[in-house]
Every structure is written in structure tokens, then in C-alpha cells.
Amino acid sequence: MHRITVIGGGFAGLTAAITAAEAGAKVTVHEAHHTLGGRARTADGPYRTNEGPHALYNGGPHWAWLRRRDLIGPLAPIPPLEAARLRLRHKGALRRTPPFAMLKLLRRGVGPAPVDTDFLTWATGIAGEEGARAAAHYCAVALFHHDPGSLSAAFVQERLRRAAKLPPEAHYPRGGWAGVVDRMAALAWNLGVRVETLSRVDTLPTDTPVVVATSLDAARRLLDDPTLTWPSGRTTLVDLAVRTRRGDAFAVSDLDAPGWIERFTAQDRTLAPAGEQLIQGQIPLAPDASKAEGVARAEHLLDLGFPGWRERLTWRREAVANGRTGAVDLPGTTWRDRPALDRGDGVYLAGDQVAAPGLLSEVSFNSALTAVSLALGRHGLDLKRA
Ligand SMILES: Cc1cc2nc3c(=O)[nH]c(=O)nc-3n(C[C@H](O)[C@H](O)[C@H](O)COP(=O)(O)OP(=O)(O)OC[C@H]3O[C@@H](n4cnc5c(N)ncnc54)[C@H](O)[C@@H]3O)c2cc1C
């Protein structure tokens, strides 16, 4: 039986472990933290927050893979009345519909955007500057970047299409992402994967192929390879709970600047105690901007979408997520230009900032599958992808 070591027990590491074990390998996972899940962890409660606003997009390859293994679990659908409470801030006021110019970018006739041009320049040619800026800011929901218009047009267009799709691609596992992580961990256990938590790896093992399924920052340190870098976002995370009041928005998307605030209890009542609503927001920050600036912008969106929230506040927390929200591609680059998965000598990378396609955690998923395929393919094992 072939052996494989997986470093990191987040979404990528668990995907890699299950895939390798299903292919017949003997797998050991080392996770530095005392629980599995990484950035896909959910707080225990009473406010069951994910690390910032999190949705599982059903257009990605991970969806079918998770479904087939019964790992998604019960979903929390958004009631239509709540979905109708999506609001867009445009020119300082809350609106129900996007500006007409922005919609021009979503028309069927619009071809693939170029890789080499920035999104704002390309989109302005189709929708005018106002429509282009609104579209770029709307994409912040899946980009977590302070200037989405400056990124590669092809990269942003894919996110715009997926984030604006109807019916929406965004789905919510009931109870947060923790349920998915727990089910993945249970399947790994049943497949005989050995999981060692509180097991930080400082030196790469040399006796088995290794999948390094950590953040790219951690992989850079572990492999002592300064070339392991790629741009990502920096964003303020604002989590709060308020006493319930009829008429609160479901979500507020800022089209005047990047930012997104969502009331997660609209679809999942289990996330906060009875009578309270859990709201999570993210406001992308420029490299020189302070957390206080992000918080102030979040409070402005809260004032618009959740009147009286200050008087109703029962709990609050703020943080900055720096480089934790996946890869972004600058003009002239695609996912193929990111750090390659095969590092030589039986070491393979998996994670959300490496050379694999997809949106956010889908990059972790796709890279994990490919890393295992490369790691085990060498030994002539058949990888069961289905
Ligand atoms: C604010 C925010 C919002 C997001 N929203 C979404 C969303 O809506 N949809 C979506 O699909 N994705 C979203 N994401 C992205 C998603 O959370 C990540 O892409 C995904 O969780 C990354 O998984 P991973 O396994 O690649 O990395 P991680 O989750 O970072 O896992 C790496 C693991 O490796 C461990 N580790 C590190 N170093 C070592 C070591 N030396 N030894 C042993 N273990 C080690 C860490 O403890 C960690 O558990 C969001 C992320 C953030 C931060």
C-alpha cells in the first residue's frame, strides 16, 4: 500500500486525504490547530460565525464531488421574501435593482474578457465608466479586493457572471461550514485516514510523497521558498448580532465602493439565539487603509440596511483578513501563472493561491485533486475521481 502525507487539515487537506484514501493510499494528515477546517471553521456559538461571509457556490466542481459523497448535508435556503430584501447601495442610496449600465456586462452577447487588460478599462468600453465601476464593486462579494477594477478583466468577468447568476449559485450549509468539515473528517476517518491534530510540521518528511495543503504563506515558510507568493485581498471583517426587527435587509452590496454585508440568520435561524440576527460583513481595504476605515464604511452600510442596529446590538467583533481570501489575478496573469503544484522531490502544493482554476475554495479543491493525482500517479495508482 502506498503512503502519502498531507500537511494541513483545511478544505484542501481534507479533500486531498479523502481522494488519496479512496485511491487506496495509506494517508496521514498533520494539522497544526487542535481542530480541522482551517479557514472553513465555524465558531461554536452562541453566534455561529464562519470566518467572514461564506457561501458554497454550486457552480463549482467541489459541489458535485461533495454531493456525491453526501458531505454537504442539509442546506439553509433563502426564503423568497428574504431574498427580495437584497439591497444595492448606488450613488449613496439603497436600491432594489442594479444600474441598467451594469447589466450590459451580463448580456449573452458579451464575449470573453481579455486576460491582459484590467477589468475597469475593458468594462468601461461596454457599460460606460459608471456601469463598469458598479460591476467591479459588486464583485467584491467574491474577490475581497479593494480595487477589483484593476484586476485582470477575464478573472473579474468570471466572478461577475457567477456572483450575479440567477438562480443564485451561493448556497449555505445549515449551521455553517463546520457541518461540511465534520462530515469530511468523518469520511476520512472511515476510509482509514490517520489524522493528527496539534501536529505542526516544521520539516518536510522525505519517506512519502507530501501534499502541502496549507496557506501559501505557510507553504513558503515550510518549503523555505521565497518565490511562493501571489496577490490576494485584504478586508475588514465585521460580525455582529442585533435584536430582530422586521424589515432589515437580507444583504447590502455596495456598488459605490467594494463591500458586502449579509444577515445570515435570514436563511439559517440556527446561527444566533432566538430573537437575534447574525450579520457578517466584509469591507476590502487598500494596503495603507486602517481597520477603523473599514469599520466606518461597514457602519455606514449598516445604517442604510439595518436601521436602529446600534440600539439593537447584542454582540460585535471585528478583524482584518490579510491574504486569507484566495488568489486574485492581475492583468496579464491567469491561474496557470500561480505557484506550480509540483515542487519536485515528491512535494506538491494544494491551496487557494496555487495554479488551479476556480472561485475561492474551489481552487483549494481543484489543486488538492491534482496534487494527489500527481503524487499517486507517479506510483501508478488509479485515481478515482468520480
Ligand atoms: C473572510 C473569508 C471569506 C471567504 N468566503 C468564501 C466563500 O464565500 N466561498 C468560498 O468558497 N470560499 C471562501 N473563502 C475561502 C475559503 O475559506 C478558503 O479558500 C478555504 O477555506 C481554504 O482552505 P485550505 O485548506 O486551502 O486552507 P486553510 O483553510 O488555510 O487550511 C490550511 C490548514 O493548514 C494548517 N497548517 C498550516 N501550517 C501548518 C503546518 N506547518 N503543519 C500542520 N498544519 C499546518 C492550518 O492550521 C490550516 O488548518 C473565504 C475566506 C475568508 C478568509
Short mmCIF file of C-alpha atoms and ligand atoms in Angstrom, two decimals:
data_model
loop_
_atom_site.label_atom_id
_atom_site.label_comp_id
_atom_site.label_asym_id
_atom_site.label_seq_id
_atom_site.Cartn_x
_atom_site.Cartn_y
_atom_site.Cartn_z
CA MET A 1 0.00 0.00 0.00
CA HIS A 2 1.36 3.45 -0.95
CA ARG A 3 1.71 6.07 1.72
CA ILE A 4 1.12 9.81 1.45
CA THR A 5 1.45 12.66 3.96
CA VAL A 6 -0.89 15.64 3.90
CA ILE A 7 0.14 18.78 5.79
CA GLY A 8 -2.87 20.91 6.75
CA GLY A 9 -6.38 19.78 7.63
CA GLY A 10 -8.42 22.53 5.96
CA PHE A 11 -10.69 22.11 2.95
CA ALA A 12 -7.72 21.33 0.66
CA GLY A 13 -6.11 18.88 3.08
CA LEU A 14 -9.35 17.01 3.75
CA THR A 15 -10.12 16.83 0.02
CA ALA A 16 -6.61 15.50 -0.64
CA ALA A 17 -6.84 12.97 2.20
CA ILE A 18 -10.21 11.58 1.07
CA THR A 19 -9.11 11.44 -2.58
CA ALA A 20 -5.87 9.63 -1.78
CA ALA A 21 -7.55 7.19 0.63
CA GLU A 22 -10.25 6.42 -1.96
CA ALA A 23 -7.45 5.62 -4.41
CA GLY A 24 -6.11 3.08 -1.96
CA ALA A 25 -3.27 5.01 -0.32
CA LYS A 26 -2.44 4.99 3.37
CA VAL A 27 -2.83 8.64 4.39
CA THR A 28 -1.61 10.66 7.37
CA VAL A 29 -2.84 14.24 7.89
CA HIS A 30 -0.98 16.66 10.15
CA GLU A 31 -2.96 19.69 11.34
CA ALA A 32 -1.30 22.36 13.48
CA HIS A 33 -4.55 23.52 15.09
CA HIS A 34 -6.50 21.44 17.59
CA THR A 35 -9.47 21.19 15.21
CA LEU A 36 -9.77 20.59 11.48
CA GLY A 37 -11.23 23.01 8.94
CA GLY A 38 -8.75 25.88 8.70
CA ARG A 39 -10.48 28.92 7.25
CA ALA A 40 -13.65 26.85 6.79
CA ARG A 41 -14.14 26.54 10.57
CA THR A 42 -17.34 27.78 12.20
CA ALA A 43 -17.37 29.23 15.73
CA ASP A 44 -19.08 27.03 18.34
CA GLY A 45 -21.67 29.60 19.37
CA PRO A 46 -23.85 31.15 20.53
CA TYR A 47 -23.06 33.11 17.33
CA ARG A 48 -22.08 30.52 14.73
CA THR A 49 -19.86 32.65 12.54
CA ASN A 50 -17.77 31.41 9.65
CA GLU A 51 -14.52 33.30 9.10
CA GLY A 52 -16.29 36.21 7.37
CA PRO A 53 -19.22 35.88 4.99
CA HIS A 54 -19.01 32.39 3.44
CA ALA A 55 -21.15 30.73 0.76
CA LEU A 56 -20.73 27.46 -1.11
CA TYR A 57 -21.14 28.12 -4.85
CA ASN A 58 -22.99 25.30 -6.56
CA GLY A 59 -21.44 26.00 -9.99
CA GLY A 60 -18.07 24.69 -8.89
CA PRO A 61 -16.58 21.20 -9.28
CA HIS A 62 -16.50 20.71 -5.50
CA TRP A 63 -20.28 20.83 -5.36
CA ALA A 64 -20.83 17.60 -7.33
CA TRP A 65 -17.93 15.88 -5.55
CA LEU A 66 -19.26 16.78 -2.10
CA ARG A 67 -22.83 15.91 -3.10
CA ARG A 68 -21.87 12.50 -4.41
CA ARG A 69 -20.33 11.66 -1.07
CA ASP A 70 -23.25 13.15 0.88
CA LEU A 71 -20.93 15.67 2.51
CA ILE A 72 -22.87 18.91 2.02
CA GLY A 73 -25.64 17.99 4.43
CA PRO A 74 -28.82 20.00 4.88
CA LEU A 75 -28.84 23.39 3.21
CA ALA A 76 -30.39 26.60 4.53
CA PRO A 77 -32.32 28.03 1.56
CA ILE A 78 -33.04 31.75 1.47
CA PRO A 79 -36.81 32.28 1.77
CA PRO A 80 -38.00 34.24 -1.31
CA LEU A 81 -39.26 37.09 0.89
CA GLU A 82 -35.81 37.45 2.40
CA ALA A 83 -34.04 37.15 -0.97
CA ALA A 84 -36.16 40.06 -2.17
CA ARG A 85 -34.52 42.14 0.55
CA LEU A 86 -31.14 42.25 -1.23
CA ARG A 87 -30.22 45.92 -1.46
CA LEU A 88 -27.61 47.71 -3.55
CA ARG A 89 -26.04 51.00 -2.50
CA HIS A 90 -25.62 53.17 -5.55
CA LYS A 91 -24.90 56.91 -5.57
CA GLY A 92 -25.30 56.93 -1.81
CA ALA A 93 -28.83 55.47 -1.67
CA LEU A 94 -30.17 51.93 -1.26
CA ARG A 95 -31.81 50.46 -4.34
CA ARG A 96 -33.51 47.21 -5.23
CA THR A 97 -32.12 46.88 -8.74
CA PRO A 98 -28.65 47.37 -10.22
CA PRO A 99 -27.95 50.29 -12.56
CA PHE A 100 -29.01 49.44 -16.11
CA ALA A 101 -25.49 50.05 -17.47
CA MET A 102 -24.04 47.36 -15.19
CA LEU A 103 -26.43 44.78 -16.65
CA LYS A 104 -24.93 45.35 -20.11
CA LEU A 105 -21.90 43.39 -18.92
CA LEU A 106 -24.07 40.35 -18.23
CA ARG A 107 -25.72 40.21 -21.65
CA ARG A 108 -25.32 36.98 -23.59
CA GLY A 109 -23.59 38.71 -26.50
CA VAL A 110 -20.66 39.90 -24.38
CA GLY A 111 -17.68 37.75 -25.30
CA PRO A 112 -14.86 36.58 -23.07
CA ALA A 113 -12.94 39.45 -21.49
CA PRO A 114 -9.21 39.71 -22.20
CA VAL A 115 -6.59 38.50 -19.74
CA ASP A 116 -4.16 41.31 -20.45
CA THR A 117 -6.47 44.28 -19.84
CA ASP A 118 -7.76 45.48 -16.48
CA PHE A 119 -11.47 44.97 -15.82
CA LEU A 120 -12.32 48.67 -15.49
CA THR A 121 -10.85 49.56 -18.88
CA TRP A 122 -12.50 46.62 -20.65
CA ALA A 123 -15.87 47.00 -18.93
CA THR A 124 -15.98 50.78 -19.48
CA GLY A 125 -15.91 50.09 -23.23
CA ILE A 126 -19.14 48.09 -22.87
CA ALA A 127 -21.04 49.66 -19.99
CA GLY A 128 -19.51 53.12 -19.54
CA GLU A 129 -17.46 54.03 -16.51
CA GLU A 130 -20.38 54.14 -14.07
CA GLY A 131 -21.64 50.67 -15.04
CA ALA A 132 -18.10 49.27 -15.04
CA ARG A 133 -17.35 50.60 -11.56
CA ALA A 134 -20.66 49.31 -10.17
CA ALA A 135 -19.96 45.85 -11.62
CA ALA A 136 -16.40 45.81 -10.27
CA HIS A 137 -17.61 46.77 -6.79
CA TYR A 138 -20.39 44.17 -6.89
CA CYS A 139 -17.72 41.50 -7.50
CA ALA A 140 -16.19 42.32 -4.10
CA VAL A 141 -18.52 39.64 -2.72
CA ALA A 142 -16.24 37.02 -4.26
CA LEU A 143 -12.99 38.99 -4.58
CA PHE A 144 -12.36 40.62 -1.17
CA HIS A 145 -10.12 43.10 -3.01
CA HIS A 146 -10.10 46.90 -2.57
CA ASP A 147 -9.80 47.63 -6.31
CA PRO A 148 -11.47 44.87 -8.36
CA GLY A 149 -11.39 47.11 -11.46
CA SER A 150 -7.58 46.91 -11.50
CA LEU A 151 -7.54 43.09 -11.78
CA SER A 152 -7.47 41.05 -14.99
CA ALA A 153 -10.71 41.55 -16.95
CA ALA A 154 -11.01 37.80 -17.65
CA PHE A 155 -10.63 36.96 -13.96
CA VAL A 156 -13.22 39.50 -12.78
CA GLN A 157 -15.68 38.70 -15.57
CA GLU A 158 -15.86 35.06 -14.45
CA ARG A 159 -16.60 36.18 -10.87
CA LEU A 160 -19.17 38.75 -12.03
CA ARG A 161 -21.04 36.13 -14.04
CA ARG A 162 -21.08 33.64 -11.20
CA ALA A 163 -21.93 36.14 -8.46
CA ALA A 164 -24.79 37.64 -10.50
CA LYS A 165 -26.25 34.35 -11.79
CA LEU A 166 -29.96 33.58 -11.31
CA PRO A 167 -30.97 31.43 -9.57
CA PRO A 168 -28.03 32.30 -7.30
CA GLU A 169 -25.07 29.94 -7.07
CA ALA A 170 -24.49 30.83 -3.40
CA HIS A 171 -25.72 28.11 -1.02
CA TYR A 172 -25.47 27.83 2.74
CA PRO A 173 -24.83 24.58 4.63
CA ARG A 174 -27.09 24.67 7.70
CA GLY A 175 -25.07 25.52 10.82
CA GLY A 176 -22.22 26.99 8.76
CA TRP A 177 -19.29 25.29 7.03
CA ALA A 178 -18.48 23.30 10.18
CA GLY A 179 -21.04 20.66 9.16
CA VAL A 180 -19.25 20.07 5.85
CA VAL A 181 -15.87 19.91 7.60
CA ASP A 182 -17.20 17.44 10.20
CA ARG A 183 -18.66 15.19 7.50
CA MET A 184 -15.42 15.29 5.50
CA ALA A 185 -13.45 14.42 8.64
CA ALA A 186 -15.81 11.52 9.39
CA LEU A 187 -15.46 10.16 5.85
CA ALA A 188 -11.66 10.45 6.05
CA TRP A 189 -11.78 8.55 9.36
CA ASN A 190 -13.94 5.81 7.83
CA LEU A 191 -11.51 5.50 4.94
CA GLY A 192 -8.73 4.82 7.43
CA VAL A 193 -7.01 8.22 7.21
CA ARG A 194 -4.83 8.88 10.23
CA VAL A 195 -5.44 12.45 11.45
CA GLU A 196 -3.02 14.08 13.87
CA THR A 197 -4.18 17.41 15.27
CA LEU A 198 -1.94 19.78 17.26
CA SER A 199 0.74 18.46 14.92
CA ARG A 200 2.59 21.37 13.33
CA VAL A 201 5.10 20.17 10.72
CA ASP A 202 8.36 22.13 10.58
CA THR A 203 10.37 19.81 8.35
CA LEU A 204 9.04 18.06 5.26
CA PRO A 205 9.01 14.26 5.54
CA THR A 206 11.14 12.54 2.91
CA ASP A 207 9.84 8.98 3.21
CA THR A 208 6.45 9.57 1.48
CA PRO A 209 5.05 11.91 -1.17
CA VAL A 210 3.78 15.07 0.57
CA VAL A 211 0.82 17.31 -0.22
CA VAL A 212 1.39 20.69 1.45
CA ALA A 213 -2.19 21.89 1.91
CA THR A 214 -1.51 24.99 3.97
CA SER A 215 -1.95 28.66 3.11
CA LEU A 216 0.64 29.84 0.58
CA ASP A 217 2.31 31.92 3.34
CA ALA A 218 2.77 28.82 5.49
CA ALA A 219 3.97 26.78 2.47
CA ARG A 220 6.55 29.48 1.68
CA ARG A 221 7.98 29.13 5.19
CA LEU A 222 7.79 25.35 5.25
CA LEU A 223 9.47 24.89 1.85
CA ASP A 224 11.79 27.84 2.53
CA ASP A 225 10.95 29.08 -0.97
CA PRO A 226 10.56 32.88 -1.27
CA THR A 227 9.01 32.52 -4.76
CA LEU A 228 5.79 31.12 -3.25
CA THR A 229 3.76 34.32 -3.35
CA TRP A 230 0.64 35.51 -5.17
CA PRO A 231 -1.64 38.55 -4.68
CA SER A 232 -4.74 38.20 -2.52
CA GLY A 233 -7.23 40.51 -0.82
CA ARG A 234 -7.19 42.43 2.45
CA THR A 235 -10.54 43.03 4.05
CA THR A 236 -12.18 44.16 7.28
CA LEU A 237 -14.46 41.53 8.79
CA VAL A 238 -17.35 42.86 10.88
CA ASP A 239 -19.54 40.33 12.70
CA LEU A 240 -22.46 41.42 14.84
CA ALA A 241 -25.72 40.31 16.33
CA VAL A 242 -28.77 42.54 16.72
CA ARG A 243 -32.23 42.04 18.17
CA THR A 244 -34.67 41.08 15.43
CA ARG A 245 -36.62 43.84 13.71
CA ARG A 246 -38.92 43.35 10.75
CA GLY A 247 -37.77 44.89 7.52
CA ASP A 248 -34.00 44.51 7.88
CA ALA A 249 -32.18 43.95 4.58
CA PHE A 250 -31.09 40.42 3.69
CA ALA A 251 -27.82 41.74 2.31
CA VAL A 252 -26.36 45.07 1.25
CA SER A 253 -23.94 45.15 -1.68
CA ASP A 254 -22.03 48.39 -2.04
CA LEU A 255 -21.77 49.49 -5.68
CA ASP A 256 -20.11 52.81 -4.78
CA ALA A 257 -17.09 51.06 -3.24
CA PRO A 258 -16.31 47.38 -2.63
CA GLY A 259 -18.22 45.96 0.35
CA TRP A 260 -20.79 43.35 1.33
CA ILE A 261 -22.94 42.89 4.47
CA GLU A 262 -25.20 39.86 4.88
CA ARG A 263 -27.72 38.80 7.52
CA PHE A 264 -27.00 35.07 7.72
CA THR A 265 -29.95 34.30 10.00
CA ALA A 266 -32.23 35.28 7.09
CA GLN A 267 -31.55 31.78 5.72
CA ASP A 268 -30.37 29.96 8.84
CA ARG A 269 -32.04 30.66 12.18
CA THR A 270 -29.67 28.25 13.96
CA LEU A 271 -26.76 30.70 13.74
CA ALA A 272 -27.88 33.01 16.59
CA PRO A 273 -30.05 32.75 19.72
CA ALA A 274 -33.81 33.22 19.31
CA GLY A 275 -34.79 36.85 18.83
CA GLU A 276 -31.39 37.83 17.42
CA GLN A 277 -29.97 38.14 13.93
CA LEU A 278 -26.39 37.34 12.91
CA ILE A 279 -24.85 39.79 10.44
CA GLN A 280 -21.43 39.31 8.82
CA GLY A 281 -19.78 41.85 6.56
CA GLN A 282 -16.53 42.38 4.72
CA ILE A 283 -15.17 45.71 3.53
CA PRO A 284 -11.99 45.40 1.40
CA LEU A 285 -9.11 47.66 2.42
CA ALA A 286 -6.31 49.25 0.37
CA PRO A 287 -2.83 48.27 1.63
CA ASP A 288 -2.45 51.59 3.50
CA ALA A 289 -6.02 51.79 4.86
CA SER A 290 -6.76 51.11 8.53
CA LYS A 291 -9.22 48.71 10.08
CA ALA A 292 -11.04 51.75 11.51
CA GLU A 293 -11.73 52.98 7.94
CA GLY A 294 -13.22 49.61 7.02
CA VAL A 295 -15.33 49.53 10.18
CA ALA A 296 -16.61 53.06 9.50
CA ARG A 297 -17.68 52.04 5.97
CA ALA A 298 -19.34 48.90 7.33
CA GLU A 299 -21.25 51.02 9.86
CA HIS A 300 -22.46 53.26 7.07
CA LEU A 301 -23.86 50.27 5.17
CA LEU A 302 -25.42 49.01 8.40
CA ASP A 303 -27.10 52.40 8.93
CA LEU A 304 -28.64 52.12 5.47
CA GLY A 305 -29.76 48.48 5.56
CA PHE A 306 -30.40 47.82 9.24
CA PRO A 307 -31.98 50.94 10.78
CA GLY A 308 -31.57 51.20 14.56
CA TRP A 309 -28.88 48.47 14.61
CA ARG A 310 -26.80 50.37 17.20
CA GLU A 311 -29.63 50.30 19.76
CA ARG A 312 -30.35 46.64 18.97
CA LEU A 313 -26.73 45.46 19.16
CA THR A 314 -26.10 42.40 21.39
CA TRP A 315 -22.64 41.28 20.22
CA ARG A 316 -19.90 42.54 17.98
CA ARG A 317 -16.44 41.59 16.72
CA GLU A 318 -14.02 42.99 14.14
CA ALA A 319 -10.88 41.70 12.41
CA VAL A 320 -8.77 42.17 9.30
CA ALA A 321 -8.24 39.21 6.96
CA ASN A 322 -4.98 39.83 5.11
CA GLY A 323 -4.07 37.44 2.30
CA ARG A 324 -6.61 34.90 3.55
CA THR A 325 -9.27 35.23 0.86
CA GLY A 326 -7.72 33.36 -2.04
CA ALA A 327 -5.83 34.36 -5.16
CA VAL A 328 -6.55 37.37 -7.35
CA ASP A 329 -5.08 37.59 -10.86
CA LEU A 330 -3.58 40.87 -12.10
CA PRO A 331 -3.77 41.83 -15.80
CA GLY A 332 -1.56 39.56 -17.89
CA THR A 333 -1.85 36.63 -15.47
CA THR A 334 -4.17 33.65 -15.05
CA TRP A 335 -4.29 30.80 -12.55
CA ARG A 336 -1.71 29.00 -14.69
CA ASP A 337 0.90 31.59 -13.67
CA ARG A 338 0.45 30.98 -9.93
CA PRO A 339 2.91 28.78 -7.99
CA ALA A 340 3.01 25.34 -9.67
CA LEU A 341 1.67 22.34 -7.73
CA ASP A 342 4.64 20.07 -8.41
CA ARG A 343 7.60 21.34 -6.37
CA GLY A 344 9.85 18.38 -7.18
CA ASP A 345 11.16 15.59 -4.92
CA GLY A 346 7.63 14.30 -4.23
CA VAL A 347 6.32 17.59 -2.79
CA TYR A 348 3.03 19.01 -4.12
CA LEU A 349 1.10 22.15 -3.23
CA ALA A 350 -2.64 22.44 -2.67
CA GLY A 351 -4.50 25.55 -1.55
CA ASP A 352 -6.37 28.61 -2.76
CA GLN A 353 -3.39 30.61 -4.12
CA VAL A 354 -1.78 28.00 -6.35
CA ALA A 355 -2.03 27.01 -10.01
CA ALA A 356 -5.58 25.66 -10.23
CA PRO A 357 -8.82 27.14 -11.58
CA GLY A 358 -11.98 28.06 -9.69
CA LEU A 359 -13.53 30.53 -7.32
CA LEU A 360 -12.18 30.88 -3.76
CA SER A 361 -12.21 27.45 -2.05
CA GLU A 362 -12.70 25.74 -5.43
CA VAL A 363 -9.00 26.46 -6.06
CA SER A 364 -8.16 24.52 -2.89
CA PHE A 365 -10.40 21.69 -4.05
CA ASN A 366 -9.09 21.53 -7.64
CA SER A 367 -5.46 21.77 -6.56
CA ALA A 368 -5.95 19.05 -3.93
CA LEU A 369 -7.32 16.65 -6.54
CA THR A 370 -4.50 17.39 -8.97
CA ALA A 371 -1.80 17.26 -6.26
CA VAL A 372 -2.96 13.79 -5.19
CA SER A 373 -3.21 12.65 -8.78
CA LEU A 374 0.41 13.76 -9.37
CA ALA A 375 1.59 12.31 -6.06
CA LEU A 376 -0.02 8.92 -6.58
CA GLY A 377 0.17 8.85 -10.37
CA ARG A 378 3.88 8.52 -10.01
CA HIS A 379 3.30 5.22 -8.30
CA GLY A 380 0.91 4.04 -10.98
CA LEU A 381 -2.22 4.18 -8.81
CA ASP A 382 -5.60 4.82 -10.37
CA LEU A 383 -7.25 7.96 -9.04
CA LYS A 384 -10.99 7.53 -8.62
CA ARG A 385 -12.26 11.00 -9.47
CA ALA A 386 -15.94 10.17 -9.64
C1 LIG B 1 -13.27 36.16 5.04
C2 LIG B 1 -13.29 34.97 4.12
C3 LIG B 1 -14.42 34.70 3.36
C4 LIG B 1 -14.43 33.62 2.46
N1 LIG B 1 -15.57 33.34 1.75
C5 LIG B 1 -15.61 32.27 0.94
C6 LIG B 1 -16.81 31.93 0.24
O1 LIG B 1 -17.83 32.59 0.37
N2 LIG B 1 -16.80 30.82 -0.56
C7 LIG B 1 -15.67 30.06 -0.71
O2 LIG B 1 -15.71 29.09 -1.46
N3 LIG B 1 -14.53 30.37 -0.07
C8 LIG B 1 -14.48 31.46 0.76
N4 LIG B 1 -13.33 31.76 1.42
C9 LIG B 1 -12.12 31.00 1.11
C10 LIG B 1 -12.07 29.68 1.84
O3 LIG B 1 -12.30 29.85 3.22
C11 LIG B 1 -10.67 29.13 1.62
O4 LIG B 1 -10.36 29.11 0.24
C12 LIG B 1 -10.50 27.70 2.11
O5 LIG B 1 -11.08 27.53 3.38
C13 LIG B 1 -9.00 27.41 2.13
O6 LIG B 1 -8.81 26.07 2.52
P1 LIG B 1 -7.33 25.47 2.54
O7 LIG B 1 -7.46 24.12 3.09
O8 LIG B 1 -6.71 25.68 1.22
O9 LIG B 1 -6.51 26.41 3.55
P2 LIG B 1 -6.73 26.61 5.12
O10 LIG B 1 -8.17 26.64 5.43
O11 LIG B 1 -5.92 27.82 5.49
O12 LIG B 1 -6.12 25.31 5.77
C14 LIG B 1 -4.74 25.15 5.96
C15 LIG B 1 -4.54 24.37 7.24
O13 LIG B 1 -3.16 24.07 7.36
C16 LIG B 1 -2.82 24.18 8.72
N5 LIG B 1 -1.37 24.40 8.78
C17 LIG B 1 -0.65 25.49 8.39
N6 LIG B 1 0.66 25.29 8.57
C18 LIG B 1 0.80 24.03 9.06
C19 LIG B 1 1.93 23.24 9.42
N7 LIG B 1 3.17 23.70 9.32
N8 LIG B 1 1.71 21.98 9.89
C20 LIG B 1 0.46 21.49 10.01
N9 LIG B 1 -0.64 22.21 9.68
C21 LIG B 1 -0.47 23.46 9.19
C22 LIG B 1 -3.64 25.35 9.22
O14 LIG B 1 -3.80 25.32 10.64
C23 LIG B 1 -4.96 25.13 8.49
O15 LIG B 1 -5.87 24.36 9.23
C24 LIG B 1 -13.28 32.82 2.33
C25 LIG B 1 -12.15 33.08 3.12
C26 LIG B 1 -12.14 34.14 4.01
C27 LIG B 1 -10.93 34.38 4.86
#
